[in-house]
mmCIF file of C-alpha atoms and ligand atoms in Angstrom:
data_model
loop_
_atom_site.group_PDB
_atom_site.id
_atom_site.type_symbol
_atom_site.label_atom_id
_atom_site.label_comp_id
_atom_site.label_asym_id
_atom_site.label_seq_id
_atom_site.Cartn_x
_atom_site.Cartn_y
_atom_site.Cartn_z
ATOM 1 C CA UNK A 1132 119.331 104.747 99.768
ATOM 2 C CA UNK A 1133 116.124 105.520 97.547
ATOM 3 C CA UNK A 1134 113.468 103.380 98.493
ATOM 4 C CA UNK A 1135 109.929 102.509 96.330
ATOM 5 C CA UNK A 1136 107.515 101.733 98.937
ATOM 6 C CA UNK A 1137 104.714 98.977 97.533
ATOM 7 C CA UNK A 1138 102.209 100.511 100.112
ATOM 8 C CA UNK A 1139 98.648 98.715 100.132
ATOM 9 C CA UNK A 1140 95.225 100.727 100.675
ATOM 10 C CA UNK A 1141 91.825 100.231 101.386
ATOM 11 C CA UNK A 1142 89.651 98.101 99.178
ATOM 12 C CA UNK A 1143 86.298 100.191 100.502
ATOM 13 C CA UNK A 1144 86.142 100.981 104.209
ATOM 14 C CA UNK A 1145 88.639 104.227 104.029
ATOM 15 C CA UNK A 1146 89.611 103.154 107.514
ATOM 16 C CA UNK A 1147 91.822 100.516 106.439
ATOM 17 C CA UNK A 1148 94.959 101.367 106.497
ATOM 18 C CA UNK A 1149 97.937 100.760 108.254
ATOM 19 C CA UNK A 1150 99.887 103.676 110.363
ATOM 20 C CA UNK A 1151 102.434 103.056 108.749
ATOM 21 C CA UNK A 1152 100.872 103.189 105.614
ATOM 22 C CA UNK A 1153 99.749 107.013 106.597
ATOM 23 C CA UNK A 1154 103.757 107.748 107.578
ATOM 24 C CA UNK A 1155 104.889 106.573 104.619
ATOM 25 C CA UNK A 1156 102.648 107.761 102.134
ATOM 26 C CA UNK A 1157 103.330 111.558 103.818
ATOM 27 C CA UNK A 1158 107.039 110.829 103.950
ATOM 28 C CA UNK A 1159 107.492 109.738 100.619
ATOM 29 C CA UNK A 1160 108.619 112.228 97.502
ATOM 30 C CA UNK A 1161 106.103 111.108 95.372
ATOM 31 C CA UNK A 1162 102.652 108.456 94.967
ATOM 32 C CA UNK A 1163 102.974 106.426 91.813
ATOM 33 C CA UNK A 1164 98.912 105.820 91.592
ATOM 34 C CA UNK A 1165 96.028 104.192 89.311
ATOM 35 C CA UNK A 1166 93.700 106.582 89.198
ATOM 36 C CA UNK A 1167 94.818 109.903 90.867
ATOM 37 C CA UNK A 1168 91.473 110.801 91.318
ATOM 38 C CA UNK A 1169 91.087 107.404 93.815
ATOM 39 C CA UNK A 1170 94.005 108.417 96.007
ATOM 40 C CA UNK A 1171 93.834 112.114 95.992
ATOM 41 C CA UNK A 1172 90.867 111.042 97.949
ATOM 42 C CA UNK A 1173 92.379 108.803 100.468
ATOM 43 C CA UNK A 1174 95.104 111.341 100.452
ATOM 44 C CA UNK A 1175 92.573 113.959 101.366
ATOM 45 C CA UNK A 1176 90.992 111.940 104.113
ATOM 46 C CA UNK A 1177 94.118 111.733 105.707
ATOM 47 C CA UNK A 1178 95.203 115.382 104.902
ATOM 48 C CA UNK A 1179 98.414 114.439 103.415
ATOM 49 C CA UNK A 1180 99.254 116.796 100.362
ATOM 50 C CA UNK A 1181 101.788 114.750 97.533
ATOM 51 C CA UNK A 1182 102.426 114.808 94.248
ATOM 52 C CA UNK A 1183 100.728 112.060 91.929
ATOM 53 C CA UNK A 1184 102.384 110.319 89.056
ATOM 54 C CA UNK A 1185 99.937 107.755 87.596
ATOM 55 C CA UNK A 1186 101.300 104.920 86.879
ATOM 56 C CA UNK A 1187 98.962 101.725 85.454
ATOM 57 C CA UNK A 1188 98.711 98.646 83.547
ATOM 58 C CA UNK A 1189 98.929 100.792 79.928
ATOM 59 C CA UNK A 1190 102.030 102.761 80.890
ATOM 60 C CA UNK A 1191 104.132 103.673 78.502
ATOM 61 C CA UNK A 1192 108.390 102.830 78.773
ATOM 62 C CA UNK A 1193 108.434 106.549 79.590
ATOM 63 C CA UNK A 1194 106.792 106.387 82.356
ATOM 64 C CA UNK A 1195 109.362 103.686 83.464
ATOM 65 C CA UNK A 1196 112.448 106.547 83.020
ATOM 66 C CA UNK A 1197 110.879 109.002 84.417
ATOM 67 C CA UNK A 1198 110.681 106.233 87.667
ATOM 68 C CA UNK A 1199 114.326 105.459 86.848
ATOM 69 C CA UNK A 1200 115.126 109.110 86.927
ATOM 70 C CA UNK A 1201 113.826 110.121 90.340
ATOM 71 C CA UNK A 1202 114.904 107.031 91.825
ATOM 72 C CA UNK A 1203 118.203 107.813 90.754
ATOM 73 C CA UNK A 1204 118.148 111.313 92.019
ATOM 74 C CA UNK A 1205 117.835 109.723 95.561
ATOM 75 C CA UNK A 1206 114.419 110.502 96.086
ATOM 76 C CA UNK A 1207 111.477 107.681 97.484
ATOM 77 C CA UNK A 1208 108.915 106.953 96.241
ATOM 78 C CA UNK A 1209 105.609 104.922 97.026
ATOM 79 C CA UNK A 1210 103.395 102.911 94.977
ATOM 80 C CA UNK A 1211 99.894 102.311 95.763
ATOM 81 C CA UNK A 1212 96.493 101.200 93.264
ATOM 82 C CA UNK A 1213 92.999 102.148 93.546
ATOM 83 C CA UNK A 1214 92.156 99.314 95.657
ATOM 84 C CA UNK A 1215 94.339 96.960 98.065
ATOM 85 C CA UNK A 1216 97.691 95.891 97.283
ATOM 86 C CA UNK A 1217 99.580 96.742 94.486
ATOM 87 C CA UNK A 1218 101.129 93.707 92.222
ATOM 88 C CA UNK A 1219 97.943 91.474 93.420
ATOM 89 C CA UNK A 1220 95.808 91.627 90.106
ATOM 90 C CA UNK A 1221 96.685 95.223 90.094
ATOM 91 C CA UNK A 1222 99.915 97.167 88.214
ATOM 92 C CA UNK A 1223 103.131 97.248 89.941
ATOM 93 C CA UNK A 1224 104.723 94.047 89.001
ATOM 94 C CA UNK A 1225 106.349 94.956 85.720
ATOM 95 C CA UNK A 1226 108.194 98.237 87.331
ATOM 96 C CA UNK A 1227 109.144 96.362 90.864
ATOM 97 C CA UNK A 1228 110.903 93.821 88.283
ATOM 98 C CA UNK A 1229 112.118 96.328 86.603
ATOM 99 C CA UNK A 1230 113.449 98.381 88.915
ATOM 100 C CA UNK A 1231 114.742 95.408 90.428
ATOM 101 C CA UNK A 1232 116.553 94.589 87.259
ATOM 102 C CA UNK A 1233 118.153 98.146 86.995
ATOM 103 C CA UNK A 1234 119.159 99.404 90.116
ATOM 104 C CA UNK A 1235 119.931 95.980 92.093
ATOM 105 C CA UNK A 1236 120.796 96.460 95.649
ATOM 106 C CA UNK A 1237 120.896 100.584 95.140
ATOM 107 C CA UNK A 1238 117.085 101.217 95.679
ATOM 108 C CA UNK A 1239 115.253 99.446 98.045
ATOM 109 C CA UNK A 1240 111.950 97.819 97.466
ATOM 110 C CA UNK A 1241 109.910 97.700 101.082
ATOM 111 C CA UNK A 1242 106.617 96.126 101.133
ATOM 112 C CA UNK A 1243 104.078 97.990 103.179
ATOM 113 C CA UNK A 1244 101.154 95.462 103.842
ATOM 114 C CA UNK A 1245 97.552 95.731 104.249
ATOM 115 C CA UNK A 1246 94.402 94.820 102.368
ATOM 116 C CA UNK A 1247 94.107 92.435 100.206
ATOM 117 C CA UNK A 1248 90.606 90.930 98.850
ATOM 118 C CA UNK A 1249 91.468 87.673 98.784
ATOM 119 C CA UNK A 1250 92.456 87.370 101.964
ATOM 120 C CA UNK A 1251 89.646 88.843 103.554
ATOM 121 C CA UNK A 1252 87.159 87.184 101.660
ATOM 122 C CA UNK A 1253 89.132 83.308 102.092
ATOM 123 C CA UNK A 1254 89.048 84.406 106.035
ATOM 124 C CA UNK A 1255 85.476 85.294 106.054
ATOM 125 C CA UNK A 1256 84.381 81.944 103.828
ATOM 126 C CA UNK A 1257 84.904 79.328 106.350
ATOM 127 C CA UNK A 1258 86.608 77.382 104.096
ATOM 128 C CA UNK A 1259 89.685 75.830 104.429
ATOM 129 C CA UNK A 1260 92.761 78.170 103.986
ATOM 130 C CA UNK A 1261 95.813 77.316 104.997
ATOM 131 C CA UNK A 1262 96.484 76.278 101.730
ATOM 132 C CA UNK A 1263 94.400 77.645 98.592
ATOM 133 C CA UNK A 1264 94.567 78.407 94.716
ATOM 134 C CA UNK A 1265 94.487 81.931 93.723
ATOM 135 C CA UNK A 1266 93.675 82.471 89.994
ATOM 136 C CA UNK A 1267 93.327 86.219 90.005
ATOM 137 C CA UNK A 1268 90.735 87.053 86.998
ATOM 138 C CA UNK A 1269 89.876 84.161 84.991
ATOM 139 C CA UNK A 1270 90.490 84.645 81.074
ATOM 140 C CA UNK A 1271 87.420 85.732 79.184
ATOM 141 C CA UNK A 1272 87.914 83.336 76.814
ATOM 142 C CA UNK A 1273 90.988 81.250 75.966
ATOM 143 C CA UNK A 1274 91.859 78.874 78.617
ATOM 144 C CA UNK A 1275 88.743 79.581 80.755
ATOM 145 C CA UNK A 1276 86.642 76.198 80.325
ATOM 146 C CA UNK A 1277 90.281 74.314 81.133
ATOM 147 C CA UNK A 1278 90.316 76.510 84.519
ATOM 148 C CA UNK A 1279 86.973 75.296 85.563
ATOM 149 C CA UNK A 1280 87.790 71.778 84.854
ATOM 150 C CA UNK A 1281 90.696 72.249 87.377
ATOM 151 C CA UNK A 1282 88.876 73.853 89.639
ATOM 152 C CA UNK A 1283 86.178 71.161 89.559
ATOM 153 C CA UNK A 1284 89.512 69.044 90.682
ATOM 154 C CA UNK A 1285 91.248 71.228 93.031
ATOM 155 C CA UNK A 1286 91.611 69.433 96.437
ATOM 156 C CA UNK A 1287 91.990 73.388 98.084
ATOM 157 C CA UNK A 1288 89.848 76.039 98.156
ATOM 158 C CA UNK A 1289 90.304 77.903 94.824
ATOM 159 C CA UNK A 1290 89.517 81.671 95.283
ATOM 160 C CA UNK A 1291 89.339 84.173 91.902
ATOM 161 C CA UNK A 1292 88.016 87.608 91.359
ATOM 162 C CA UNK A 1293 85.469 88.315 89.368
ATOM 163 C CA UNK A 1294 83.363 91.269 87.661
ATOM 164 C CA UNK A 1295 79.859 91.857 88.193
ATOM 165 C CA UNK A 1296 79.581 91.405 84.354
ATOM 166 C CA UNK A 1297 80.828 87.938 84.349
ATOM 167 C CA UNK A 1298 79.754 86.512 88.095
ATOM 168 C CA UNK A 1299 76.598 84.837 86.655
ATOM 169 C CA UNK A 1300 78.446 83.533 83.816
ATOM 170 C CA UNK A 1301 81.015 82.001 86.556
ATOM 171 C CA UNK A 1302 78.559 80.740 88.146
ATOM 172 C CA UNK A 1303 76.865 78.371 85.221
ATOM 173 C CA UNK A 1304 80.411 77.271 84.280
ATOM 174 C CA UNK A 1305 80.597 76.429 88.086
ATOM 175 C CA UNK A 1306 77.116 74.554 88.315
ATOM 176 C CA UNK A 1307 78.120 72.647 84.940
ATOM 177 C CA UNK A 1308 81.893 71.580 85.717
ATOM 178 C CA UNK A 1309 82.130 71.743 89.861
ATOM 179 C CA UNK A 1310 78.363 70.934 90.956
ATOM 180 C CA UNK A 1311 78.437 69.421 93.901
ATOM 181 C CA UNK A 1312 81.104 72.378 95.383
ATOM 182 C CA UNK A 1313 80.666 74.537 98.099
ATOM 183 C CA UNK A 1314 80.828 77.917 96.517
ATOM 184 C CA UNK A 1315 81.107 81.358 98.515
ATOM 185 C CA UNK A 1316 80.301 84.889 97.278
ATOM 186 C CA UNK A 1317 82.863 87.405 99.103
ATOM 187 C CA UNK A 1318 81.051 90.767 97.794
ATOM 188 C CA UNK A 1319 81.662 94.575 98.535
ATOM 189 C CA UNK A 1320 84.212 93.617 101.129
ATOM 190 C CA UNK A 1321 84.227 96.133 104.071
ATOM 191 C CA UNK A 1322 81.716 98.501 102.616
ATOM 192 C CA UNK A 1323 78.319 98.835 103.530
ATOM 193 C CA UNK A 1324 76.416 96.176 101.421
ATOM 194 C CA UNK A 1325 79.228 93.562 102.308
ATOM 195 C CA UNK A 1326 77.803 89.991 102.207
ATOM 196 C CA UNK A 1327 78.810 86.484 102.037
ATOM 197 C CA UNK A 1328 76.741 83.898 100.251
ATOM 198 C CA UNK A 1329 76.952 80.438 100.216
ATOM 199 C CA UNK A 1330 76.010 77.230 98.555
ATOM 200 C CA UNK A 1331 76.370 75.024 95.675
ATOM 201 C CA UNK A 1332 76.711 76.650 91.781
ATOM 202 C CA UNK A 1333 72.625 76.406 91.177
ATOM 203 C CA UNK A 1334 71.908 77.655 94.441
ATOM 204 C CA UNK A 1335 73.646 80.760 94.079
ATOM 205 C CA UNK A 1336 72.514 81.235 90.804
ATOM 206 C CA UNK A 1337 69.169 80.863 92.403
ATOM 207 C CA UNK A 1338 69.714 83.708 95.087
ATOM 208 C CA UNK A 1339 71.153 86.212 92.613
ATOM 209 C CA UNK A 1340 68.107 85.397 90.551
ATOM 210 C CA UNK A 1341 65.720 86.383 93.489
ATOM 211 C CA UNK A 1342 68.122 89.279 94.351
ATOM 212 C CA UNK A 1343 68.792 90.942 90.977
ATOM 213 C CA UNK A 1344 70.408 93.991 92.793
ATOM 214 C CA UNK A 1345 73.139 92.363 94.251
ATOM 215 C CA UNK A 1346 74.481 91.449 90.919
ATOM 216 C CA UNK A 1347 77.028 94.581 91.624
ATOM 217 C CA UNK A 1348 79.758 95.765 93.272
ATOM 218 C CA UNK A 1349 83.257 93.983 93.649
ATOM 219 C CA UNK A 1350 83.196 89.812 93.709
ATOM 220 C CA UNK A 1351 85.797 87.603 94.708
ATOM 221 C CA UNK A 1352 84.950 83.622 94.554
ATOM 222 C CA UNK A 1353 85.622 80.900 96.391
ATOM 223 C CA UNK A 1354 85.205 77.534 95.383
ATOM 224 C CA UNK A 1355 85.483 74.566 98.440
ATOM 225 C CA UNK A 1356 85.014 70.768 98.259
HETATM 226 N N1 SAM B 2845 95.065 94.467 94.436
HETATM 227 C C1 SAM B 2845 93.715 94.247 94.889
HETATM 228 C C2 SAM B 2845 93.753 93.413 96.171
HETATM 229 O O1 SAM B 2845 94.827 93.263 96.739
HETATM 230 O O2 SAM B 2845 92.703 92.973 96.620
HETATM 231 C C3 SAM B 2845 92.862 93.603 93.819
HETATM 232 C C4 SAM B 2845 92.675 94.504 92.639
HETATM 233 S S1 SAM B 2845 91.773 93.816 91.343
HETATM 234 C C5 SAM B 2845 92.079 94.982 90.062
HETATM 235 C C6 SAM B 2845 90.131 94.249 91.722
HETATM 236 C C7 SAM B 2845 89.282 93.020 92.051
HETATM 237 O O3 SAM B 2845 89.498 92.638 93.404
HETATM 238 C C8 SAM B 2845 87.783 93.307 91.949
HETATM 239 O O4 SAM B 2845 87.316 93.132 90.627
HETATM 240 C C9 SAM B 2845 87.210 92.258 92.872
HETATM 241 O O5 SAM B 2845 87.155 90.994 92.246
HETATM 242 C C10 SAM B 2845 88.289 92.230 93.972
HETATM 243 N N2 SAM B 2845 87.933 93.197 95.016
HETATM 244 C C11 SAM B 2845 88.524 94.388 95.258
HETATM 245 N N3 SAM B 2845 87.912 95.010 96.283
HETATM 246 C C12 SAM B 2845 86.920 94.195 96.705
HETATM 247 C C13 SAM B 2845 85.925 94.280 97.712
HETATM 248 N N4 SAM B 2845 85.816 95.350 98.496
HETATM 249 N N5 SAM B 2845 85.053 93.245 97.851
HETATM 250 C C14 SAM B 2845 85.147 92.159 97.056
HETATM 251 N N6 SAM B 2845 86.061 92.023 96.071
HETATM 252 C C15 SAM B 2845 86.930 93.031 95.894
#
């Protein structure tokens, strides 16, 4: 039976990745990818040689068929993004539903699991996590200010990601909604300026103040109690 592998990658230290991960990904027919320049280079690391169909958020219904069609030729494919695993905050969702949708039982959908920031950064926070909020990106603007106010409420951690664009602006909607809340800074997860900072809203606004060049890289937040 044709198979679409949802196969999750590193999200910076090239070393994370499952060995089964590195199987599949040489066993399969074909990579549906973000950015084929981002896996050709995992690919390379690993010296596995496949052909790359991108495949992102933008994709046209075309893109979809020509899915359909090589599904339906028998042959297996895998689908991985730039960064962790697909369907988190990341493309994929739309085609596993769809494929879902068209081919019921006659492909099979196989998770592949590995990376994932969220995780990583709610097991490095020491905050509580056995249950928690994930909000993936906040909205830029509609609905945003109604997130923080449930945030400020949220009896569980509440973890979102964030760009380095918008992490001070986070921040100042934290100190005014949620200021008494323990709030931890997950950044550049398993690369080499990785860090975890900690404290309430003002305090971290302090500390990026003081350290201007860490206002870069990947986020993900955390908000406790
Ligand atoms: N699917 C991915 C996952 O499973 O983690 C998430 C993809 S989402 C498009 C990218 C966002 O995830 C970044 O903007 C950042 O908020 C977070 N992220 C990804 N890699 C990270 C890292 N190494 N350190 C901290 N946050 C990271």
């Amino acid at each position: 039976m044709p198979t679409l592998y949802i196969v999750a990658t590193p999200i910076g230290n090239l070393e994370d990745i499952t060995l089964r991960a590195i199987r599949i990904l040489g066993e399969v027919d074909a990579i549906l990818c973000e950015d084929t320049r981002v896996t050709a280079k995992l690919l390379q690391k690993y010296t596995i040689q496949k052909s790359l169909i991108s495949y992102h958020s933008h994709s046209k219904l075309s893109k979809v068929e020509k899915v359909f069609e090589l599904l339906e030729e028998g042959k297996d494919l895998a689908l991985v993004s730039d960064a962790g695993t697909p369907c988190i905050s990341d493309p994929g969702v739309m085609l596993v539903a769809q494929v879902r949708e068209h081919f019921g039982d006659t492909v099979k959908i196989v998770t592949v699991p590995g990376p994932s920031a969220v995780i990583s950064a709610l097991a490095g926070s020491g905050l509580p996590s056995s249950e928690f909020l994930f909000l993936g990106f906040l909205p830029h603007k509609k609905g945003r200010e109604t997130l923080f106010k449930e945030i400020a409420v949220s009896e569980r951690t509440v973890a979102f990601y964030e760009s380095p664009h918008r992490i001070l602006k986070a921040l100042l909607s934290l100190e005014k909604f949620a200021p008494e809340k323990k709030v931890v800074i997950a950044r550049e997860l398993t690369k080499i300026y990785e860090e975890f900072v900690s404290g309430t809203a003002t305090e971290l606004l302090a500390h990026f103040d003081a350290h201007k060049d860490s206002i870069r890289g990947e986020f993900v937040v955390l908000v406790g109690q």
